[in-house]
Each structure stands twice: as structure tokens, then as C-alpha cells.
mmCIF file of C-alpha atoms in Angstrom:
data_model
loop_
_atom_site.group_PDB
_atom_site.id
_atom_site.type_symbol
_atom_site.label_atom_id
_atom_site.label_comp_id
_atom_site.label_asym_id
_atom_site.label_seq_id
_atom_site.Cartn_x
_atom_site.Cartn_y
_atom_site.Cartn_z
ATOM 1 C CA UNK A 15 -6.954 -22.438 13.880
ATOM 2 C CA UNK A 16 -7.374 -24.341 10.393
ATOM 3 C CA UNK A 17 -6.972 -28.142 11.354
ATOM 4 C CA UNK A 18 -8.895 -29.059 8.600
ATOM 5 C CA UNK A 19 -7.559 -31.635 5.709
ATOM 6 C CA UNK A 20 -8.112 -33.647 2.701
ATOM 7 C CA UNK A 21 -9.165 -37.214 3.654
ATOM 8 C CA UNK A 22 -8.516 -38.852 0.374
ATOM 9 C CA UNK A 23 -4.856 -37.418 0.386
ATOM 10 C CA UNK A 24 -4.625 -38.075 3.840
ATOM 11 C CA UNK A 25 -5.383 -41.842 2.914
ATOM 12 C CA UNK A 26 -2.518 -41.523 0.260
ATOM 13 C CA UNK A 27 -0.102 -39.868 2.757
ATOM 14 C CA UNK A 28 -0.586 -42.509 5.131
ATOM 15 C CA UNK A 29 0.061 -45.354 2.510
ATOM 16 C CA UNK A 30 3.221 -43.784 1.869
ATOM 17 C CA UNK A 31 4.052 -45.486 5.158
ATOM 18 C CA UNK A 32 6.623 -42.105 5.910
ATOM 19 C CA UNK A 33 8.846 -42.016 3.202
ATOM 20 C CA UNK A 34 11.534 -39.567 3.752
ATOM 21 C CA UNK A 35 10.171 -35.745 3.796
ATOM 22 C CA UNK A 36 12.363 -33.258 2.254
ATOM 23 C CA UNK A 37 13.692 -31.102 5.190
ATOM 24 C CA UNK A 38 14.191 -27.402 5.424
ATOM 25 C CA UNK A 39 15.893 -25.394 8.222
ATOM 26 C CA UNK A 40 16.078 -22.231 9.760
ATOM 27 C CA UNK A 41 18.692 -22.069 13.195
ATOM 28 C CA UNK A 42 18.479 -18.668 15.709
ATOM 29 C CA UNK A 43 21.857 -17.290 14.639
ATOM 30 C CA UNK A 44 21.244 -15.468 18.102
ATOM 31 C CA UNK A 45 21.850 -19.028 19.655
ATOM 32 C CA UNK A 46 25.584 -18.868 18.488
ATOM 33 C CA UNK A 47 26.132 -15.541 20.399
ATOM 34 C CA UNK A 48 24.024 -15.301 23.015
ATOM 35 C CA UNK A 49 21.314 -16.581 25.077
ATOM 36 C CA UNK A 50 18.153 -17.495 22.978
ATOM 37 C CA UNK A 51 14.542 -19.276 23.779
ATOM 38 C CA UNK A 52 13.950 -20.282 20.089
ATOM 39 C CA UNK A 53 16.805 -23.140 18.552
ATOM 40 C CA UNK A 54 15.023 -23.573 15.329
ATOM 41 C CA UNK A 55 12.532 -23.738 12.809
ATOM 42 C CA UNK A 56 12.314 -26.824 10.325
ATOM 43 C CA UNK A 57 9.613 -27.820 7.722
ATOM 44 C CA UNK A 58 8.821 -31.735 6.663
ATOM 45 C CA UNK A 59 7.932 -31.416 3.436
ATOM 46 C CA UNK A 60 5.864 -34.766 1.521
ATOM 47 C CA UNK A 61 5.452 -34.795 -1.927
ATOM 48 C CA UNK A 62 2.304 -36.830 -2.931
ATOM 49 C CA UNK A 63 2.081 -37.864 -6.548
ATOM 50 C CA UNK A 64 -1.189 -39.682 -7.386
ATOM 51 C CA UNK A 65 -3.345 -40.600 -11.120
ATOM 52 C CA UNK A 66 -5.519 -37.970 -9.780
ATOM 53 C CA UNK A 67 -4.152 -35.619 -8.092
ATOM 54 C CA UNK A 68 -0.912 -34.116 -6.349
ATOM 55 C CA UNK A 69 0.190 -32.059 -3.362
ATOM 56 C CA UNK A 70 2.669 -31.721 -0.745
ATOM 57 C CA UNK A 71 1.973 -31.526 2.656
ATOM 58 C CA UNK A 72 3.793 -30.594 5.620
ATOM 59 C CA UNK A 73 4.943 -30.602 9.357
ATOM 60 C CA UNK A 74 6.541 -28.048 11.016
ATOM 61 C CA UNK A 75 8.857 -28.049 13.878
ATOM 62 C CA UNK A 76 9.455 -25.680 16.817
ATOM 63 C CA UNK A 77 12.720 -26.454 19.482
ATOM 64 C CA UNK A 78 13.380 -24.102 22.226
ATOM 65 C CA UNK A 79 16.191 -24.052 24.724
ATOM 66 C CA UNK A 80 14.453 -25.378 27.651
ATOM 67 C CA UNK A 81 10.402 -26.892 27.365
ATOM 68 C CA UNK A 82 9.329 -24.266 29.428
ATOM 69 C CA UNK A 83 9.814 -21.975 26.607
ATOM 70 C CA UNK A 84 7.519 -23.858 24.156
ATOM 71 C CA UNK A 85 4.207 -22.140 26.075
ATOM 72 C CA UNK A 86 5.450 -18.677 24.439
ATOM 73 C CA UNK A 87 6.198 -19.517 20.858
ATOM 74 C CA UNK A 88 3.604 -20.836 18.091
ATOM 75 C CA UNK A 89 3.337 -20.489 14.485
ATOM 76 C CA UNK A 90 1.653 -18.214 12.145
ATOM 77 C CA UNK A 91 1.400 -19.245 8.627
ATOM 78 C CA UNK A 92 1.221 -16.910 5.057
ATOM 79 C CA UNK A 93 -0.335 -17.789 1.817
ATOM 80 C CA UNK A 94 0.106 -16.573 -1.823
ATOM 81 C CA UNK A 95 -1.354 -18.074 -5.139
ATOM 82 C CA UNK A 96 -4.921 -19.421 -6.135
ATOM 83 C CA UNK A 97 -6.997 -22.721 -6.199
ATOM 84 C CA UNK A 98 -9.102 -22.903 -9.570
ATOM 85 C CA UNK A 99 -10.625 -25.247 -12.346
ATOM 86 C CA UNK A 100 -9.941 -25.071 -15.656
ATOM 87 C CA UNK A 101 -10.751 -26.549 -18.761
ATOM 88 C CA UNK A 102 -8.702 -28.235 -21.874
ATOM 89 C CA UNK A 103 -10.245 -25.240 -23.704
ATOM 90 C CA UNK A 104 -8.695 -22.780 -20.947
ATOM 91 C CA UNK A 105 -12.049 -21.554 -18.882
ATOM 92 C CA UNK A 106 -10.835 -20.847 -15.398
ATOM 93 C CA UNK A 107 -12.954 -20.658 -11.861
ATOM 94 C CA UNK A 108 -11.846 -19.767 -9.237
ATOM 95 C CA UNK A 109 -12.813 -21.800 -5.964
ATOM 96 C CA UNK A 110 -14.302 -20.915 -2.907
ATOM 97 C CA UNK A 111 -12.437 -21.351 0.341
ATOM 98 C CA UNK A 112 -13.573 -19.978 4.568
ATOM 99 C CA UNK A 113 -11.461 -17.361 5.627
ATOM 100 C CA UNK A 114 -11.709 -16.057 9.148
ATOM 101 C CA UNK A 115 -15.210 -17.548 9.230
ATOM 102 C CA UNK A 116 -15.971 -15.807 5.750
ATOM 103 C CA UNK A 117 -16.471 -17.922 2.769
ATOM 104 C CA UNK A 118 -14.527 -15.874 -0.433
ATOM 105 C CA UNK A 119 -13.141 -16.547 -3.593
ATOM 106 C CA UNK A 120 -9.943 -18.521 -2.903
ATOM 107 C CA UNK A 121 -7.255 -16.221 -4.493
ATOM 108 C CA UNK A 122 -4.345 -14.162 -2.496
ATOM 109 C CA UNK A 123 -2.535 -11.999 -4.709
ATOM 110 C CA UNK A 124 -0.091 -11.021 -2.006
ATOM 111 C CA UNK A 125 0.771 -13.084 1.047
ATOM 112 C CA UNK A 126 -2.124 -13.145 3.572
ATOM 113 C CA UNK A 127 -2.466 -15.152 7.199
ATOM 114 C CA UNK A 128 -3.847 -18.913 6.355
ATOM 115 C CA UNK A 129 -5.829 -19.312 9.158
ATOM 116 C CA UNK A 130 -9.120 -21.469 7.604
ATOM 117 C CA UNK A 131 -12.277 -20.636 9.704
ATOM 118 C CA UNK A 132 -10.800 -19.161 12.536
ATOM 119 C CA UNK A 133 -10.362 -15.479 13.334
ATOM 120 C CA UNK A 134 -7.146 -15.969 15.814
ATOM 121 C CA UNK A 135 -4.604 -15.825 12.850
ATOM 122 C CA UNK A 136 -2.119 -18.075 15.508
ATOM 123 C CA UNK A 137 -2.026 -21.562 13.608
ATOM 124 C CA UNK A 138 -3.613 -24.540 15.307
ATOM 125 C CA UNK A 139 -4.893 -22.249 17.895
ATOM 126 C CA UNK A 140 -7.127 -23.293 20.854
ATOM 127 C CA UNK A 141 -9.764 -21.093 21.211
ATOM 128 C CA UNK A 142 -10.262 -22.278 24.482
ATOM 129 C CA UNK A 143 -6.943 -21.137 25.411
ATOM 130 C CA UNK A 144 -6.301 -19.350 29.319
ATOM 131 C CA UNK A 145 -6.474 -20.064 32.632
ATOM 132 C CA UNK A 146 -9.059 -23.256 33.709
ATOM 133 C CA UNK A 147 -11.175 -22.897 36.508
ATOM 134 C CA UNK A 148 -11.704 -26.220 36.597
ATOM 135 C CA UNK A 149 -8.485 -27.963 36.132
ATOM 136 C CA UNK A 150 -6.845 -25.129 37.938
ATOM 137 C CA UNK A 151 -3.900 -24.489 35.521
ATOM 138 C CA UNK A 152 -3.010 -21.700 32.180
ATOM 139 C CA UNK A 153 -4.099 -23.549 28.840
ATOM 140 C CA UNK A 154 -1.889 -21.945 26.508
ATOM 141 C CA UNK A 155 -2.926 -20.498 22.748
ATOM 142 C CA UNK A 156 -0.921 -23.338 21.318
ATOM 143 C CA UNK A 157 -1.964 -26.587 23.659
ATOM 144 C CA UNK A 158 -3.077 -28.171 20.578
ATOM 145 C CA UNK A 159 0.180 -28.739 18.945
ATOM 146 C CA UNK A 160 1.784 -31.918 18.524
ATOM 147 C CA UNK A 161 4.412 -33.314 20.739
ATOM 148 C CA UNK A 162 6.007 -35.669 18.218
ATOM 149 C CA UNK A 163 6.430 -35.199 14.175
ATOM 150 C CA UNK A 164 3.425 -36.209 12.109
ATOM 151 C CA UNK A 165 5.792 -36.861 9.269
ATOM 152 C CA UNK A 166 7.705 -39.036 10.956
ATOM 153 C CA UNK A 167 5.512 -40.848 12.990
ATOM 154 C CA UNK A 168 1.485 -42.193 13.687
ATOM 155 C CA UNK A 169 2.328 -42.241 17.877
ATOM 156 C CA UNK A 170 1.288 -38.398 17.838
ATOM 157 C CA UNK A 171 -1.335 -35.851 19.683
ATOM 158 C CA UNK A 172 -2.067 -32.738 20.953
ATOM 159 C CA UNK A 173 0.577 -31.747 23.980
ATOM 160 C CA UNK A 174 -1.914 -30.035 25.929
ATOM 161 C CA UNK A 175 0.155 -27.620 27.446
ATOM 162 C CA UNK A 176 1.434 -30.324 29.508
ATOM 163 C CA UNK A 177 5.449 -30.502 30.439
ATOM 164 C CA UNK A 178 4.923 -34.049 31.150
ATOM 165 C CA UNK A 179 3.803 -34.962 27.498
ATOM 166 C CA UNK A 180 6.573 -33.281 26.005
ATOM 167 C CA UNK A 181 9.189 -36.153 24.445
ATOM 168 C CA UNK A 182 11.409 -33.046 23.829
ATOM 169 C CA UNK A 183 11.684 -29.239 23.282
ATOM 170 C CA UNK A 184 9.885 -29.477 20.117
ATOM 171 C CA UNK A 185 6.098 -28.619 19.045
ATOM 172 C CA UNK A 186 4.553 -29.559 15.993
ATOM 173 C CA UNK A 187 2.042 -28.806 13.795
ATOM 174 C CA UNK A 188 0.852 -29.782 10.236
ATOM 175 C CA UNK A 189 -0.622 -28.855 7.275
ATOM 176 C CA UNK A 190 -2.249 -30.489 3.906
ATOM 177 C CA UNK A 191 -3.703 -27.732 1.570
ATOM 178 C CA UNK A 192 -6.013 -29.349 -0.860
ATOM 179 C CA UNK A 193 -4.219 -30.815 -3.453
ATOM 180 C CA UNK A 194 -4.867 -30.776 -7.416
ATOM 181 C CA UNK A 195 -6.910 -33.041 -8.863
ATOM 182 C CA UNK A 196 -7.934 -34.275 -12.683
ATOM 183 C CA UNK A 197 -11.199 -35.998 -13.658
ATOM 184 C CA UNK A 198 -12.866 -36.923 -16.696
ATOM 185 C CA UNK A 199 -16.947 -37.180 -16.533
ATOM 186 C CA UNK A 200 -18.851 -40.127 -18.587
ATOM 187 C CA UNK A 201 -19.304 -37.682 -21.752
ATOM 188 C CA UNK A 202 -15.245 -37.290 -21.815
ATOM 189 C CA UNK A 203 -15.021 -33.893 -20.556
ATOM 190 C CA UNK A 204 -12.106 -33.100 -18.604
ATOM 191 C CA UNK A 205 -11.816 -30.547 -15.495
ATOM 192 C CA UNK A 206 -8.646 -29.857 -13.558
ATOM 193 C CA UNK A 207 -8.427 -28.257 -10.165
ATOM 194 C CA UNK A 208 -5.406 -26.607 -9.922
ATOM 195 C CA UNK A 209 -3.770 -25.702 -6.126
ATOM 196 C CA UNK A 210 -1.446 -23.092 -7.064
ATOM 197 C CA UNK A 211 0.013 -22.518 -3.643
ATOM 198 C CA UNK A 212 2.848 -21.043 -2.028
ATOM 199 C CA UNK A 213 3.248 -20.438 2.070
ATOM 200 C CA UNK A 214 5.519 -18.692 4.754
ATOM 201 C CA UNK A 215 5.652 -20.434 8.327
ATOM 202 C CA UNK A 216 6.891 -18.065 10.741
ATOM 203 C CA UNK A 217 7.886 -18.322 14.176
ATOM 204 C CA UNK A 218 6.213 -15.829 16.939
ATOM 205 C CA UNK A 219 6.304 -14.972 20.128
ATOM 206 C CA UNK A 220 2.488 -15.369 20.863
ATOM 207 C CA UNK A 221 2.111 -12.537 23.270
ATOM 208 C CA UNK A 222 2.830 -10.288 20.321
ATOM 209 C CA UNK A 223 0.421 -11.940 17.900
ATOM 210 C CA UNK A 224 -3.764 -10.352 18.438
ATOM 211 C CA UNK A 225 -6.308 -13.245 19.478
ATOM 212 C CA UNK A 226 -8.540 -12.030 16.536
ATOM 213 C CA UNK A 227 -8.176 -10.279 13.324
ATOM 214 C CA UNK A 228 -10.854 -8.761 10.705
ATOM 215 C CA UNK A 229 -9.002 -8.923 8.173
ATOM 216 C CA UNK A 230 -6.358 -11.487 6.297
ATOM 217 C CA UNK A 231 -4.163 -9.084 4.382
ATOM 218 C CA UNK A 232 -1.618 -8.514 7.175
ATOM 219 C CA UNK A 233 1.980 -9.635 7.665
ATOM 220 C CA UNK A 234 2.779 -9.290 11.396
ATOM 221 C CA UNK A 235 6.123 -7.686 12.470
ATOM 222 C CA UNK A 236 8.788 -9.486 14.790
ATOM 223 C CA UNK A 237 8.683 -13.141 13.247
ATOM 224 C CA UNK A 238 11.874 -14.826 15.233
ATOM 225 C CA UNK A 239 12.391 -17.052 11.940
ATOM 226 C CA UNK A 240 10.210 -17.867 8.762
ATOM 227 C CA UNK A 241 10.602 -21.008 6.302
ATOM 228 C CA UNK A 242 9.062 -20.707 2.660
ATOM 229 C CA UNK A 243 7.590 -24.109 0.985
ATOM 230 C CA UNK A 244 4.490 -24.366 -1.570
ATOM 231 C CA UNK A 245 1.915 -26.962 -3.305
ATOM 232 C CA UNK A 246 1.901 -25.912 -6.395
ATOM 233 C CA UNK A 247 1.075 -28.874 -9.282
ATOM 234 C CA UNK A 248 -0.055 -27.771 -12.640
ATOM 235 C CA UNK A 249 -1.847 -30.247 -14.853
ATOM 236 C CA UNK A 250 -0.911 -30.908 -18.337
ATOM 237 C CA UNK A 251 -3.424 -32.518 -20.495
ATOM 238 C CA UNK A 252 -1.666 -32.931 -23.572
ATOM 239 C CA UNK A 253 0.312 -35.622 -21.356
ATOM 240 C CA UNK A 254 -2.577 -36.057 -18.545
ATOM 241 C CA UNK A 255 0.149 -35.959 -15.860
ATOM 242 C CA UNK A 256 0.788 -33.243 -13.003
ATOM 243 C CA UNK A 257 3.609 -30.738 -13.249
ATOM 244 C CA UNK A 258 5.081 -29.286 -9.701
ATOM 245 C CA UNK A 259 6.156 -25.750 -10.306
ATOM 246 C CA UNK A 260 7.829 -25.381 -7.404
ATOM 247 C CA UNK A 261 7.443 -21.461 -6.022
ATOM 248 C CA UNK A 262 6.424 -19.912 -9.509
ATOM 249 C CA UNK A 263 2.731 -19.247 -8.590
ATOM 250 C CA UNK A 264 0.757 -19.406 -11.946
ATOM 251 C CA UNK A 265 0.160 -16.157 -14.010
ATOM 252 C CA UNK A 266 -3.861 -17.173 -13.063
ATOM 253 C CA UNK A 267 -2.930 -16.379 -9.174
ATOM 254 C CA UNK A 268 -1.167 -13.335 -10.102
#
């Protein structure tokens, strides 16, 4: 599922009053010669830059062909690289992060499914997903998506599975992995928590995709389309500012 988020860089993210993500894009090349279900994939990448602490965050975009097709396709997201403190003096800790409802140390050597607490590796799953007795209708696995762009807009919920709160064929969901921060304590000492963090947002047809997994370390066949993006901000203390590495996951992570 992993919905979860950072509410002091949420706070900054929303006085950034959406400035202009940097956008990524992958287009179905099957689209151009033949019938397809799946347009596109595109990431909205925000780069945060604080005193205290950096990240990037981001929203990404399904479009089908026709809305109908948005029920069958949801995302399932990879991560690679560690979140740690470290010290002036070069001690290093690694953090502790919950992992399909498993708490363990928060490093991923090679890529594994990000999927926080949850054990249905699907991202922004509902796990009260299938047919309602009640309401009489099929809740699908991704009903909790958003029908417009969280980094575009505040005017944004959950679609519900619901054709008739769809403002296009597009889905949405987002992500803010906890960014790095810098203190220094009353007696001068200085920590950094470093967010060394690279990800892979695929594209799925959910069918294919299990409603629970044991285990992280998988990388599921048959993604339609993938996108690559990272948070990855190193902090130099010489300079007391915040480096972004880009994809180059430090040697700590490795």
C-alpha cells in the first residue's frame, strides 16, 4: 500500500505553491502499431531543497486508451540504496524502516518492491479491494488512486473506482520517501541522515501481480513500461549544504 509521508516536507512541498516538476516519459510504442490499453507512463518529479534537509518527491501518471481500462492497470514500485546517519567523524547507522509489516534495517542492495507496511506489493493498494455486498459493485485493487495530479494540483482524491470521478484516462499516485536531514544538538555535535535512494515505477497489469508477497526481493515479470527517478542528497559538512547525487547510490548502500 505505503501511503505514508513526511509531514514536515509535505509542509515544504506545499509552500512551493507547485513549481514546475521535472517530467519524465515513457509512451506504449505498441500504441503506434497497433491497438493498446496502456498510452503512457510519466513521473512528476519535485526537488525540495531546505536548511535542513532535501528530497524529491513524486507523482506518477497512468493514461489508458479508454477509462474503462484504468480498473486493470496499477503501479508497482522498486527500490535500491540505503537511509543512514552518519557522523562528521564518519560513524554510519543504518535506519530502520516497515517492510511488508516487518520492521528491518532500511538497506536494499539490489532493487526490491517498496511497498511500506503492506504485504500486497501493488502500490497504493486497497486492501479492501473486490466485489461490495453492500454497495453492490467490483472495488478494484487500485480505487485509491488519484484522479487528478498531486503535483499539479490541491483539487485531488481517491477515484474510487468510479467512471464518473474520472476527469480523464489518467490515475495517479504519489510518493515522498523521507528526505535527508542535518542537525546540530546544543553541545555542537552534528548528525546527518542521509536518504540514499533510487526507485523503478512500473506499469502492470494487476491481474498478473499476487495480492500478497513474503518476501521483498522480487522483480515481477511483464511490466508494460517502467520509469527510473531517485532521492538521493548527500550532506557535506565541510560546506553544511546538501549534495543531490542523482542515481549514483552511495558506496554505504552498496
Amino acid at each position: 500500500m505505503k501511503t505514508s509521508m513526511i509531514i514536515a516536507f509535505g509542509l515544504v512541498l506545499a509552500q512551493s505553491a507547485f513549481a514546475a516538476p521535472i517530467v519524465t516519459s515513457w509512451t506504449n510504442p505498441e500504441c503506434a502499431t497497433g491497438s493498446c490499453e496502456v498510452k503512457g507512463l510519466k513521473l512528476f518529479i519535485d526537488k525540495v531543497a531546505a536548511k535542513t534537509f532535501s528530497a524529491n518527491s513524486v507523482s506518477a501518471e497512468i493514461e489508458t486508451t479508454e477509462a474503462k481500462h484504468l480498473t486493470k492497470y496499477g503501479i508497482v514500485q522498486y527500490i535500491k540504496g540505503c537511509h543512514y546517519s552518519k557522523t562528521p567523524q564518519g560513524f554510519v547507522r543504518y535506519s530502520i524502516r516497515n517492510s511488508l509489516a516487518k520492521s528491518v534495517p532500511f538497506i536494499h542492495k539490489d532493487w526490491e518492491v517498496d511497498s511500506g507496511d503492506d504485504v500486497d506489493p501493488l502500490y497504493w493498494s486497497n486492501d479492501a479491494a473486490g466485489f461490495d455486498d453492500l454497495r453492490g459493485y467490483f472495488v478494484p485493487r487500485n480505487s485509491g488512486y488519484a484522479y487528478a495530479n498531486p503535483a499539479l494540483t490541491d483539487n485531488w482524491g481517491s477515484w474510487a473506482g468510479k467512471m464518473k470521478n474520472l476527469k480523464a484516462n489518467k490515475i495517479y499516485i504519489t510518493d515522498m520517501p523521507t528526505p535527508s536531514t542535518w542537525s546540530i544538538s546544543a553541545d555542537l555535535t552534528q548528525t546527518a541522515v542521509i536518504s540514499s535512494l533510487k526507485f523503478r515505477t512500473c506499469v502492470y497489469e494487476i491481474s498478473k501481480i499476487p495480492t500478497a508477497i513474503s518476501d521483498a526481493k522480487v522483480v515481477f515479470d511483464g511490466a508494460i513500461g517502467c520509469l527510473e527517478w531517485s532521492s538521493n542528497y548527500e550532506y557535506d559538512f565541510a560546506k553544511r549544504k546538501f549534495v543531490d547525487m542523482g542515481k549514483e547510490i552511495s558506496e554505504v548502500c552498496r
